[in-house]
mmCIF file of C-alpha atoms in Angstrom:
data_model
loop_
_atom_site.group_PDB
_atom_site.id
_atom_site.type_symbol
_atom_site.label_atom_id
_atom_site.label_comp_id
_atom_site.label_asym_id
_atom_site.label_seq_id
_atom_site.Cartn_x
_atom_site.Cartn_y
_atom_site.Cartn_z
ATOM 1 C CA MET A 619 -52.081 44.453 122.010
ATOM 2 C CA ARG A 620 -50.788 42.085 119.349
ATOM 3 C CA ILE A 621 -47.028 42.110 118.782
ATOM 4 C CA SER A 622 -45.953 41.412 115.225
ATOM 5 C CA ALA A 623 -43.381 38.745 114.540
ATOM 6 C CA ASN A 624 -39.803 39.780 113.866
ATOM 7 C CA PRO A 625 -39.554 40.086 110.054
ATOM 8 C CA LEU A 626 -35.929 38.965 110.227
ATOM 9 C CA ARG A 627 -37.162 35.520 111.278
ATOM 10 C CA GLY A 628 -39.398 35.242 108.226
ATOM 11 C CA GLN A 629 -38.572 34.301 104.645
ATOM 12 C CA GLN A 630 -39.651 37.269 102.550
ATOM 13 C CA PHE A 631 -37.940 40.240 104.216
ATOM 14 C CA PRO A 632 -34.440 38.665 104.509
ATOM 15 C CA ALA A 633 -34.565 37.779 100.787
ATOM 16 C CA VAL A 634 -35.464 41.373 99.885
ATOM 17 C CA LEU A 635 -32.715 42.647 102.199
ATOM 18 C CA LEU A 636 -30.148 40.422 100.479
ATOM 19 C CA LEU A 637 -31.192 41.679 97.063
ATOM 20 C CA ILE A 638 -30.953 45.312 98.191
ATOM 21 C CA ALA A 639 -27.504 44.745 99.736
ATOM 22 C CA ALA A 640 -26.163 43.095 96.582
ATOM 23 C CA GLY A 641 -27.632 45.843 94.399
ATOM 24 C CA LEU A 642 -26.086 48.509 96.620
ATOM 25 C CA GLY A 643 -22.721 46.761 96.467
ATOM 26 C CA ILE A 644 -22.587 46.638 92.693
ATOM 27 C CA LEU A 645 -23.923 50.217 92.417
ATOM 28 C CA LEU A 646 -21.345 51.756 94.761
ATOM 29 C CA ALA A 647 -18.554 49.737 93.123
ATOM 30 C CA ASN A 648 -19.302 51.491 89.834
ATOM 31 C CA LEU A 649 -19.586 55.043 91.184
ATOM 32 C CA PRO A 650 -16.853 57.417 92.400
ATOM 33 C CA THR A 651 -17.365 55.838 95.831
ATOM 34 C CA HIS A 652 -15.446 52.750 94.637
ATOM 35 C CA ASP A 653 -11.926 53.704 95.695
ATOM 36 C CA GLY A 654 -12.869 54.824 99.195
ATOM 37 C CA ILE A 655 -14.928 51.719 99.975
ATOM 38 C CA ALA A 656 -12.331 49.420 98.383
ATOM 39 C CA ALA A 657 -9.635 50.966 100.581
ATOM 40 C CA VAL A 658 -11.722 50.275 103.696
ATOM 41 C CA LEU A 659 -12.439 46.676 102.670
ATOM 42 C CA ASP A 660 -8.702 46.144 102.091
ATOM 43 C CA ILE A 661 -7.681 47.263 105.594
ATOM 44 C CA HIS A 662 -5.996 44.349 107.376
ATOM 45 C CA ILE A 663 -6.753 43.398 110.951
ATOM 46 C CA ALA A 664 -4.414 40.917 112.632
ATOM 47 C CA VAL A 665 -4.963 38.821 115.754
ATOM 48 C CA PRO A 666 -1.898 39.334 117.990
ATOM 49 C CA GLY A 667 0.102 36.193 118.647
ATOM 50 C CA THR A 668 -1.440 34.265 115.746
ATOM 51 C CA ALA A 669 -0.936 33.932 111.988
ATOM 52 C CA LEU A 670 -4.380 35.423 111.346
ATOM 53 C CA ASP A 671 -4.054 38.675 109.391
ATOM 54 C CA LEU A 672 -7.109 39.251 107.207
ATOM 55 C CA SER A 673 -8.572 42.158 105.307
ATOM 56 C CA ILE A 674 -11.992 43.402 106.374
ATOM 57 C CA ALA A 675 -13.453 41.756 103.267
ATOM 58 C CA HIS A 676 -11.955 38.430 104.333
ATOM 59 C CA TRP A 677 -13.098 38.869 107.934
ATOM 60 C CA VAL A 678 -16.611 39.096 106.488
ATOM 61 C CA SER A 679 -16.302 36.072 104.163
ATOM 62 C CA ASP A 680 -14.180 33.902 106.476
ATOM 63 C CA GLY A 681 -15.309 35.105 109.890
ATOM 64 C CA LEU A 682 -18.869 36.399 109.870
ATOM 65 C CA LEU A 683 -19.967 33.913 107.217
ATOM 66 C CA ALA A 684 -18.838 31.095 109.538
ATOM 67 C CA VAL A 685 -21.694 32.173 111.834
ATOM 68 C CA PHE A 686 -24.107 31.759 108.907
ATOM 69 C CA PHE A 687 -22.742 28.257 108.283
ATOM 70 C CA LEU A 688 -23.104 27.493 111.996
ATOM 71 C CA VAL A 689 -26.836 28.259 111.728
ATOM 72 C CA VAL A 690 -27.089 26.292 108.464
ATOM 73 C CA ALA A 691 -25.406 23.278 110.075
ATOM 74 C CA ILE A 692 -27.801 23.385 113.032
ATOM 75 C CA GLU A 693 -30.710 23.279 110.580
ATOM 76 C CA LEU A 694 -29.026 20.476 108.620
ATOM 77 C CA ARG A 695 -28.603 18.413 111.773
ATOM 78 C CA HIS A 696 -32.240 18.931 112.743
ATOM 79 C CA GLU A 697 -33.506 17.921 109.305
ATOM 80 C CA LEU A 698 -31.240 14.851 109.224
ATOM 81 C CA THR A 699 -32.391 13.672 112.657
ATOM 82 C CA HIS A 700 -35.961 14.927 113.122
ATOM 83 C CA GLY A 701 -37.004 16.662 109.905
ATOM 84 C CA GLU A 702 -37.519 16.141 106.195
ATOM 85 C CA LEU A 703 -34.390 13.990 105.747
ATOM 86 C CA ASP A 704 -34.556 11.774 108.827
ATOM 87 C CA SER A 705 -34.948 8.543 106.848
ATOM 88 C CA PRO A 706 -33.632 7.195 103.535
ATOM 89 C CA ARG A 707 -37.219 6.968 102.261
ATOM 90 C CA LYS A 708 -37.797 10.677 102.833
ATOM 91 C CA ALA A 709 -34.415 11.677 101.455
ATOM 92 C CA LEU A 710 -34.430 9.565 98.269
ATOM 93 C CA GLN A 711 -36.542 11.784 96.003
ATOM 94 C CA PRO A 712 -34.943 15.151 96.851
ATOM 95 C CA ALA A 713 -31.513 13.475 96.849
ATOM 96 C CA ILE A 714 -31.968 12.295 93.256
ATOM 97 C CA ALA A 715 -33.300 15.708 92.234
ATOM 98 C CA ALA A 716 -30.405 17.443 94.013
ATOM 99 C CA THR A 717 -27.972 15.184 92.129
ATOM 100 C CA GLY A 718 -29.461 16.356 88.847
ATOM 101 C CA GLY A 719 -29.370 19.933 90.118
ATOM 102 C CA VAL A 720 -25.617 19.593 90.605
ATOM 103 C CA LEU A 721 -24.570 17.450 87.630
ATOM 104 C CA VAL A 722 -26.463 19.260 84.869
ATOM 105 C CA PRO A 723 -25.213 22.779 85.811
ATOM 106 C CA ILE A 724 -21.650 21.414 85.934
ATOM 107 C CA ILE A 725 -22.044 19.921 82.450
ATOM 108 C CA VAL A 726 -23.594 23.138 81.087
ATOM 109 C CA TYR A 727 -20.833 25.239 82.641
ATOM 110 C CA LEU A 728 -18.000 23.055 81.317
ATOM 111 C CA LEU A 729 -19.518 23.036 77.821
ATOM 112 C CA ILE A 730 -19.300 26.840 77.822
ATOM 113 C CA ALA A 731 -16.253 27.528 80.005
ATOM 114 C CA GLY A 732 -14.257 24.319 80.025
ATOM 115 C CA ASP A 733 -10.878 25.749 79.002
ATOM 116 C CA ALA A 734 -7.935 25.765 81.381
ATOM 117 C CA SER A 735 -8.388 29.344 82.614
ATOM 118 C CA THR A 736 -12.049 29.030 83.614
ATOM 119 C CA ALA A 737 -12.781 25.313 84.163
ATOM 120 C CA SER A 738 -12.127 25.680 87.910
ATOM 121 C CA GLY A 739 -15.431 27.550 88.211
ATOM 122 C CA TRP A 740 -17.555 24.426 87.710
ATOM 123 C CA PRO A 741 -18.737 24.283 91.384
ATOM 124 C CA VAL A 742 -20.155 27.843 91.247
ATOM 125 C CA PRO A 743 -23.548 27.112 89.589
ATOM 126 C CA THR A 744 -24.259 24.049 91.743
ATOM 127 C CA ALA A 745 -25.552 25.950 94.798
ATOM 128 C CA THR A 746 -29.102 26.918 95.767
ATOM 129 C CA ASP A 747 -29.726 29.814 98.155
ATOM 130 C CA ILE A 748 -32.280 28.376 100.566
ATOM 131 C CA ALA A 749 -33.218 31.771 102.028
ATOM 132 C CA PHE A 750 -33.872 33.306 98.612
ATOM 133 C CA ALA A 751 -35.672 30.255 97.233
ATOM 134 C CA LEU A 752 -38.020 29.956 100.212
ATOM 135 C CA GLY A 753 -38.517 33.733 100.209
ATOM 136 C CA VAL A 754 -39.665 33.721 96.579
ATOM 137 C CA LEU A 755 -41.870 30.717 97.297
ATOM 138 C CA ALA A 756 -43.460 32.538 100.245
ATOM 139 C CA MET A 757 -44.059 35.690 98.157
ATOM 140 C CA PHE A 758 -45.527 34.065 95.044
ATOM 141 C CA GLY A 759 -46.549 30.558 96.122
ATOM 142 C CA ARG A 760 -49.762 31.159 98.052
ATOM 143 C CA GLY A 761 -52.013 28.219 97.288
ATOM 144 C CA LEU A 762 -49.275 25.729 96.411
ATOM 145 C CA PRO A 763 -49.511 22.390 98.257
ATOM 146 C CA SER A 764 -47.164 21.970 101.225
ATOM 147 C CA GLY A 765 -45.416 19.124 99.403
ATOM 148 C CA VAL A 766 -43.722 21.629 97.083
ATOM 149 C CA ARG A 767 -42.180 23.517 100.019
ATOM 150 C CA VAL A 768 -41.123 20.277 101.735
ATOM 151 C CA PHE A 769 -39.489 19.044 98.515
ATOM 152 C CA LEU A 770 -37.724 22.386 97.939
ATOM 153 C CA LEU A 771 -36.521 22.560 101.552
ATOM 154 C CA ALA A 772 -35.078 19.042 101.426
ATOM 155 C CA LEU A 773 -33.540 19.744 98.020
ATOM 156 C CA ALA A 774 -31.908 22.980 99.183
ATOM 157 C CA ILE A 775 -30.575 21.339 102.368
ATOM 158 C CA LEU A 776 -28.933 18.566 100.344
ATOM 159 C CA ASP A 777 -27.568 21.253 98.041
ATOM 160 C CA ASP A 778 -26.032 22.959 101.085
ATOM 161 C CA ILE A 779 -24.364 19.699 102.092
ATOM 162 C CA ILE A 780 -22.836 19.360 98.624
ATOM 163 C CA GLY A 781 -21.669 22.984 98.691
ATOM 164 C CA ILE A 782 -20.056 22.470 102.093
ATOM 165 C CA ILE A 783 -18.220 19.388 100.799
ATOM 166 C CA PHE A 784 -16.973 21.356 97.777
ATOM 167 C CA ILE A 785 -15.670 24.141 100.036
ATOM 168 C CA ALA A 786 -13.943 21.699 102.388
ATOM 169 C CA VAL A 787 -12.402 19.433 99.752
ATOM 170 C CA LEU A 788 -11.717 21.607 96.707
ATOM 171 C CA PHE A 789 -10.508 24.810 98.306
ATOM 172 C CA ALA A 790 -8.186 23.572 101.027
ATOM 173 C CA HIS A 791 -4.610 24.771 100.493
ATOM 174 C CA ASP A 792 -1.308 23.910 102.159
ATOM 175 C CA VAL A 793 -3.091 22.050 104.946
ATOM 176 C CA GLN A 794 -1.325 22.255 108.315
ATOM 177 C CA TRP A 795 -2.263 18.889 109.760
ATOM 178 C CA LEU A 796 -1.224 19.625 113.344
ATOM 179 C CA LEU A 797 -3.455 22.701 113.438
ATOM 180 C CA LEU A 798 -6.276 20.695 111.865
ATOM 181 C CA VAL A 799 -5.929 17.996 114.539
ATOM 182 C CA LEU A 800 -6.012 20.684 117.235
ATOM 183 C CA ALA A 801 -9.135 22.102 115.582
ATOM 184 C CA VAL A 802 -10.784 18.683 115.791
ATOM 185 C CA VAL A 803 -9.851 18.521 119.490
ATOM 186 C CA ALA A 804 -11.429 21.964 120.008
ATOM 187 C CA VAL A 805 -14.599 20.815 118.203
ATOM 188 C CA ALA A 806 -14.701 17.732 120.449
ATOM 189 C CA ALA A 807 -14.385 19.978 123.517
ATOM 190 C CA PHE A 808 -17.210 22.133 122.126
ATOM 191 C CA TRP A 809 -19.325 18.980 121.744
ATOM 192 C CA ALA A 810 -18.664 17.951 125.362
ATOM 193 C CA LEU A 811 -19.440 21.430 126.682
ATOM 194 C CA SER A 812 -22.694 21.549 124.701
ATOM 195 C CA ARG A 813 -23.766 18.294 126.393
ATOM 196 C CA LEU A 814 -22.994 19.836 129.787
ATOM 197 C CA LEU A 815 -24.966 22.926 128.849
ATOM 198 C CA HIS A 816 -27.811 20.699 127.687
ATOM 199 C CA ALA A 817 -27.830 18.989 131.101
ATOM 200 C CA THR A 818 -27.208 21.947 133.429
ATOM 201 C CA GLY A 819 -27.980 25.159 131.527
ATOM 202 C CA HIS A 820 -25.218 26.976 133.449
ATOM 203 C CA PRO A 821 -24.270 30.354 131.832
ATOM 204 C CA ALA A 822 -20.550 29.815 132.493
ATOM 205 C CA ILE A 823 -20.619 26.750 130.242
ATOM 206 C CA ALA A 824 -22.171 28.828 127.450
ATOM 207 C CA LEU A 825 -19.312 31.337 127.768
ATOM 208 C CA ALA A 826 -16.780 28.505 127.668
ATOM 209 C CA MET A 827 -18.472 27.130 124.542
ATOM 210 C CA ALA A 828 -18.211 30.509 122.838
ATOM 211 C CA ALA A 829 -14.505 30.741 123.668
ATOM 212 C CA VAL A 830 -13.796 27.187 122.472
ATOM 213 C CA GLY A 831 -15.817 27.831 119.308
ATOM 214 C CA ILE A 832 -13.713 30.890 118.491
ATOM 215 C CA VAL A 833 -10.522 28.896 119.086
ATOM 216 C CA ALA A 834 -11.809 26.121 116.811
ATOM 217 C CA TRP A 835 -12.574 28.692 114.092
ATOM 218 C CA GLY A 836 -9.077 30.207 114.401
ATOM 219 C CA LEU A 837 -7.408 26.804 114.179
ATOM 220 C CA VAL A 838 -9.431 25.808 111.097
ATOM 221 C CA ALA A 839 -8.654 29.162 109.449
ATOM 222 C CA ALA A 840 -4.929 28.765 110.172
ATOM 223 C CA SER A 841 -4.888 25.125 109.043
ATOM 224 C CA GLY A 842 -5.578 25.917 105.373
ATOM 225 C CA ILE A 843 -9.185 24.646 105.387
ATOM 226 C CA HIS A 844 -11.704 27.383 104.625
ATOM 227 C CA ALA A 845 -12.764 28.943 107.924
ATOM 228 C CA THR A 846 -16.500 28.568 107.285
ATOM 229 C CA ILE A 847 -16.098 24.802 107.739
ATOM 230 C CA ALA A 848 -15.531 25.516 111.447
ATOM 231 C CA GLY A 849 -19.075 26.843 111.658
ATOM 232 C CA VAL A 850 -20.360 23.696 109.958
ATOM 233 C CA LEU A 851 -18.523 21.368 112.361
ATOM 234 C CA LEU A 852 -19.630 23.274 115.458
ATOM 235 C CA GLY A 853 -23.255 23.357 114.321
ATOM 236 C CA LEU A 854 -23.315 19.642 113.565
ATOM 237 C CA VAL A 855 -21.927 18.554 116.953
ATOM 238 C CA MET A 856 -23.926 20.889 119.196
ATOM 239 C CA ALA A 857 -26.476 19.275 121.522
ATOM 240 C CA PRO A 858 -30.099 19.769 120.376
ATOM 241 C CA ILE A 859 -31.436 22.164 123.039
ATOM 242 C CA PRO A 860 -28.440 24.548 123.037
ATOM 243 C CA ALA A 861 -28.375 24.334 119.228
ATOM 244 C CA GLY A 862 -32.017 25.370 118.993
ATOM 245 C CA ARG A 863 -31.431 28.307 121.315
ATOM 246 C CA VAL A 864 -28.315 29.400 119.437
ATOM 247 C CA ARG A 865 -30.136 29.262 116.117
ATOM 248 C CA HIS A 866 -33.061 31.252 117.524
ATOM 249 C CA ALA A 867 -30.712 33.854 119.002
ATOM 250 C CA LEU A 868 -28.522 34.219 115.899
ATOM 251 C CA GLU A 869 -31.181 34.082 113.179
ATOM 252 C CA PRO A 870 -32.063 37.829 113.200
ATOM 253 C CA THR A 871 -28.374 38.811 113.209
ATOM 254 C CA VAL A 872 -27.542 36.412 110.378
ATOM 255 C CA ASN A 873 -30.521 37.500 108.256
ATOM 256 C CA GLY A 874 -30.346 41.186 109.101
ATOM 257 C CA ALA A 875 -26.610 41.868 109.229
ATOM 258 C CA ILE A 876 -24.228 39.031 108.325
ATOM 259 C CA LEU A 877 -25.760 37.891 105.033
ATOM 260 C CA PRO A 878 -26.520 41.426 103.737
ATOM 261 C CA LEU A 879 -22.980 42.516 104.635
ATOM 262 C CA PHE A 880 -21.512 39.510 102.840
ATOM 263 C CA ALA A 881 -23.782 40.161 99.833
ATOM 264 C CA PHE A 882 -22.600 43.782 99.723
ATOM 265 C CA VAL A 883 -18.912 42.858 99.945
ATOM 266 C CA ALA A 884 -19.193 39.981 97.454
ATOM 267 C CA ALA A 885 -21.150 42.108 94.954
ATOM 268 C CA PHE A 886 -18.737 45.032 95.247
ATOM 269 C CA VAL A 887 -17.262 44.456 91.783
ATOM 270 C CA VAL A 888 -16.699 46.748 88.837
ATOM 271 C CA ILE A 889 -18.769 45.959 85.759
ATOM 272 C CA PRO A 890 -16.220 45.472 82.959
ATOM 273 C CA ALA A 891 -16.449 48.112 80.235
ATOM 274 C CA VAL A 892 -16.365 45.573 77.408
ATOM 275 C CA SER A 893 -18.793 44.269 74.836
ATOM 276 C CA PRO A 894 -20.730 41.075 75.652
ATOM 277 C CA THR A 895 -18.515 39.094 73.277
ATOM 278 C CA GLU A 896 -15.433 40.066 75.329
ATOM 279 C CA LEU A 897 -16.837 38.811 78.631
ATOM 280 C CA SER A 898 -15.172 35.746 80.130
ATOM 281 C CA PRO A 899 -16.668 32.320 79.347
ATOM 282 C CA ALA A 900 -16.924 31.959 83.139
ATOM 283 C CA PHE A 901 -19.527 34.738 83.158
ATOM 284 C CA TRP A 902 -21.626 33.122 80.431
ATOM 285 C CA GLY A 903 -21.186 29.639 81.868
ATOM 286 C CA ILE A 904 -22.584 30.709 85.240
ATOM 287 C CA VAL A 905 -25.327 32.918 83.778
ATOM 288 C CA ILE A 906 -26.654 29.985 81.740
ATOM 289 C CA ALA A 907 -25.847 27.091 84.076
ATOM 290 C CA LEU A 908 -27.662 28.554 87.094
ATOM 291 C CA PRO A 909 -31.163 29.073 85.652
ATOM 292 C CA VAL A 910 -31.058 26.555 82.779
ATOM 293 C CA GLY A 911 -28.910 23.820 84.337
ATOM 294 C CA LYS A 912 -30.819 23.871 87.599
ATOM 295 C CA ILE A 913 -34.323 23.813 86.122
ATOM 296 C CA VAL A 914 -33.412 21.018 83.684
ATOM 297 C CA GLY A 915 -31.450 18.968 86.222
ATOM 298 C CA ILE A 916 -33.897 19.249 89.125
ATOM 299 C CA SER A 917 -37.079 18.776 87.109
ATOM 300 C CA LEU A 918 -35.720 15.888 84.987
ATOM 301 C CA PHE A 919 -34.068 13.988 87.838
ATOM 302 C CA GLY A 920 -37.005 14.861 90.105
ATOM 303 C CA TRP A 921 -39.403 13.331 87.561
ATOM 304 C CA ILE A 922 -37.272 10.165 87.490
ATOM 305 C CA ALA A 923 -37.273 10.088 91.303
ATOM 306 C CA MET A 924 -41.062 10.359 91.381
ATOM 307 C CA ARG A 925 -41.360 7.389 89.001
ATOM 308 C CA ILE A 926 -39.160 5.112 91.133
ATOM 309 C CA ARG A 927 -40.206 6.279 94.599
ATOM 310 C CA PRO A 928 -40.665 3.456 97.136
ATOM 311 C CA ARG A 929 -43.954 2.590 98.764
ATOM 312 C CA GLY A 930 -44.826 4.835 101.672
ATOM 313 C CA ALA A 931 -42.799 7.760 100.292
ATOM 314 C CA ALA A 932 -44.298 11.202 99.824
ATOM 315 C CA PRO A 933 -46.873 11.525 97.010
ATOM 316 C CA ALA A 934 -45.489 12.279 93.557
ATOM 317 C CA LEU A 935 -45.315 15.950 92.588
ATOM 318 C CA PRO A 936 -46.687 16.925 89.160
ATOM 319 C CA PHE A 937 -43.992 17.769 86.615
ATOM 320 C CA ALA A 938 -45.114 21.433 86.606
ATOM 321 C CA ASP A 939 -44.388 21.615 90.348
ATOM 322 C CA LEU A 940 -40.962 20.105 89.736
ATOM 323 C CA LEU A 941 -40.349 22.835 87.146
ATOM 324 C CA ALA A 942 -41.227 25.415 89.810
ATOM 325 C CA ALA A 943 -38.793 23.804 92.265
ATOM 326 C CA GLY A 944 -36.112 23.677 89.556
ATOM 327 C CA ALA A 945 -36.553 27.360 88.751
ATOM 328 C CA LEU A 946 -36.247 28.240 92.447
ATOM 329 C CA GLY A 947 -33.133 26.055 92.669
ATOM 330 C CA GLY A 948 -31.390 28.306 90.144
ATOM 331 C CA ILE A 949 -31.162 31.135 92.668
ATOM 332 C CA GLY A 950 -27.561 30.484 93.725
ATOM 333 C CA PHE A 951 -26.564 33.729 95.421
ATOM 334 C CA THR A 952 -24.902 33.320 98.868
ATOM 335 C CA VAL A 953 -23.015 30.019 98.505
ATOM 336 C CA SER A 954 -22.451 30.589 94.772
ATOM 337 C CA LEU A 955 -20.873 33.975 95.539
ATOM 338 C CA LEU A 956 -18.557 32.319 98.058
ATOM 339 C CA LEU A 957 -17.669 29.560 95.574
ATOM 340 C CA ALA A 958 -16.946 32.157 92.862
ATOM 341 C CA ASN A 959 -14.579 33.994 95.206
ATOM 342 C CA LEU A 960 -12.795 30.738 96.053
ATOM 343 C CA ALA A 961 -12.683 29.255 92.548
ATOM 344 C CA PHE A 962 -11.053 32.325 90.986
ATOM 345 C CA ALA A 963 -9.132 33.686 93.970
ATOM 346 C CA ALA A 964 -5.960 33.854 91.864
ATOM 347 C CA ASP A 965 -7.486 35.931 89.042
ATOM 348 C CA ASP A 966 -9.342 39.079 90.111
ATOM 349 C CA GLY A 967 -10.630 39.810 86.607
ATOM 350 C CA ILE A 968 -12.286 36.428 86.075
ATOM 351 C CA ARG A 969 -13.441 36.386 89.716
ATOM 352 C CA ASP A 970 -15.308 39.678 89.302
ATOM 353 C CA GLN A 971 -16.954 38.452 86.101
ATOM 354 C CA ALA A 972 -17.876 35.168 87.789
ATOM 355 C CA ILE A 973 -19.504 37.137 90.625
ATOM 356 C CA LEU A 974 -21.432 39.184 88.077
ATOM 357 C CA GLY A 975 -22.450 35.904 86.472
ATOM 358 C CA VAL A 976 -23.811 34.674 89.824
ATOM 359 C CA LEU A 977 -25.790 37.902 90.295
ATOM 360 C CA VAL A 978 -27.203 37.934 86.766
ATOM 361 C CA GLY A 979 -27.912 34.184 86.674
ATOM 362 C CA SER A 980 -29.583 34.280 90.099
ATOM 363 C CA LEU A 981 -31.671 37.290 89.058
ATOM 364 C CA ILE A 982 -32.818 35.479 85.908
ATOM 365 C CA ALA A 983 -33.703 32.421 87.997
ATOM 366 C CA LEU A 984 -35.500 34.626 90.521
ATOM 367 C CA LEU A 985 -37.655 36.262 87.851
ATOM 368 C CA LEU A 986 -38.294 32.945 86.097
ATOM 369 C CA SER A 987 -39.242 31.224 89.345
ATOM 370 C CA ALA A 988 -41.558 34.091 90.316
ATOM 371 C CA VAL A 989 -43.451 33.606 87.044
ATOM 372 C CA VAL A 990 -43.570 29.793 87.210
ATOM 373 C CA VAL A 991 -44.527 29.709 90.900
ATOM 374 C CA SER A 992 -47.211 32.360 90.371
ATOM 375 C CA LEU A 993 -48.714 30.384 87.479
ATOM 376 C CA ARG A 994 -48.786 27.163 89.488
ATOM 377 C CA SER A 995 -50.181 28.943 92.523
ATOM 378 C CA GLY A 996 -52.926 30.503 90.422
ATOM 379 C CA TRP A 997 -53.786 27.115 88.921
ATOM 380 C CA TYR A 998 -54.113 25.527 92.372
ATOM 381 C CA ARG A 999 -56.297 28.398 93.599
ATOM 382 C CA ARG A 1000 -58.613 28.054 90.592
ATOM 383 C CA VAL A 1001 -58.873 24.282 91.126
ATOM 384 C CA SER A 1002 -59.633 24.838 94.811
ATOM 385 C CA ALA A 1003 -62.285 27.454 94.031
ATOM 386 C CA ALA A 1004 -63.929 25.244 91.404
ATOM 387 C CA SER A 1005 -64.142 22.299 93.789
ATOM 388 C CA SER A 1006 -65.566 24.264 96.713
#
């Protein structure tokens, strides 16, 4: 009897699950259920003997999301060492396109929301949600050449790297350097243990790694650096075989529980009862910068990259395929939601509108990319049928 693959390891089902979770979050936030759920999310849970005292909402965004970043970092490390970005020649084209996919949305956002109260939101529209983008590509891209997926994957991975740098550099506050040094020591111990696990496979070492990883997360969180960076550091230093096993073990939990829960909590915002003209410039900046800035930046810079590609690099993608990749790049979602929460942490009103902007802008990009990808896929299928 044939056993079907776990849908939580695929690309389509997790993307649908994320969309449902976000939709449920925004729906329940605008029904009489709001106050009860908000009270639960605001309950604080402290770790005895430490300075960690976070609300449930923050345990989700700072704690559980660190596990997501751990898995992302493992994938980043693999792609940088053995995958689509393991040489400068492979990385050049998507790196140039990713640069355009960051710079143009920033420019678009600042043109719309560049005043003092909202300018801090410029990192929000720079992110691409790799799970969503690949999910849409899998649903509507049957018939597209593999080069489009490879280009999009490399582009989204580089986008993740940029997002991680933004989180680490821009949103650190009152850094406690001693705690940060201790965190680095804990990460180094985690690295050494992962090498031992790689060599021996002893279960006790795996338990020690888990304990050291939790300590490293706590130290990063207490140091003033955003706690998700702990997940990034641990994923980057882990030895290859243990890292592969950890990613395989965590992938269903991340896709099926952690990301949907984060999407629900992040999207749990009240839609402001105001006219469109009274909405914050941050909302409009994100709504426009995500779909428009991304498709213009990625396709334009991607076209330039294809013209200057070195010999032996991947074949040039047609401009229409670059448009499809650019449209997919506008689906910001997970990292954009986190950046919106961080950028406007001091102003709940603008933060909620920025989150709505991420949801609306990502939805526009999702619908646009579904159309563009479907058209390109249909064109390739017709060409293939005519030539056979």
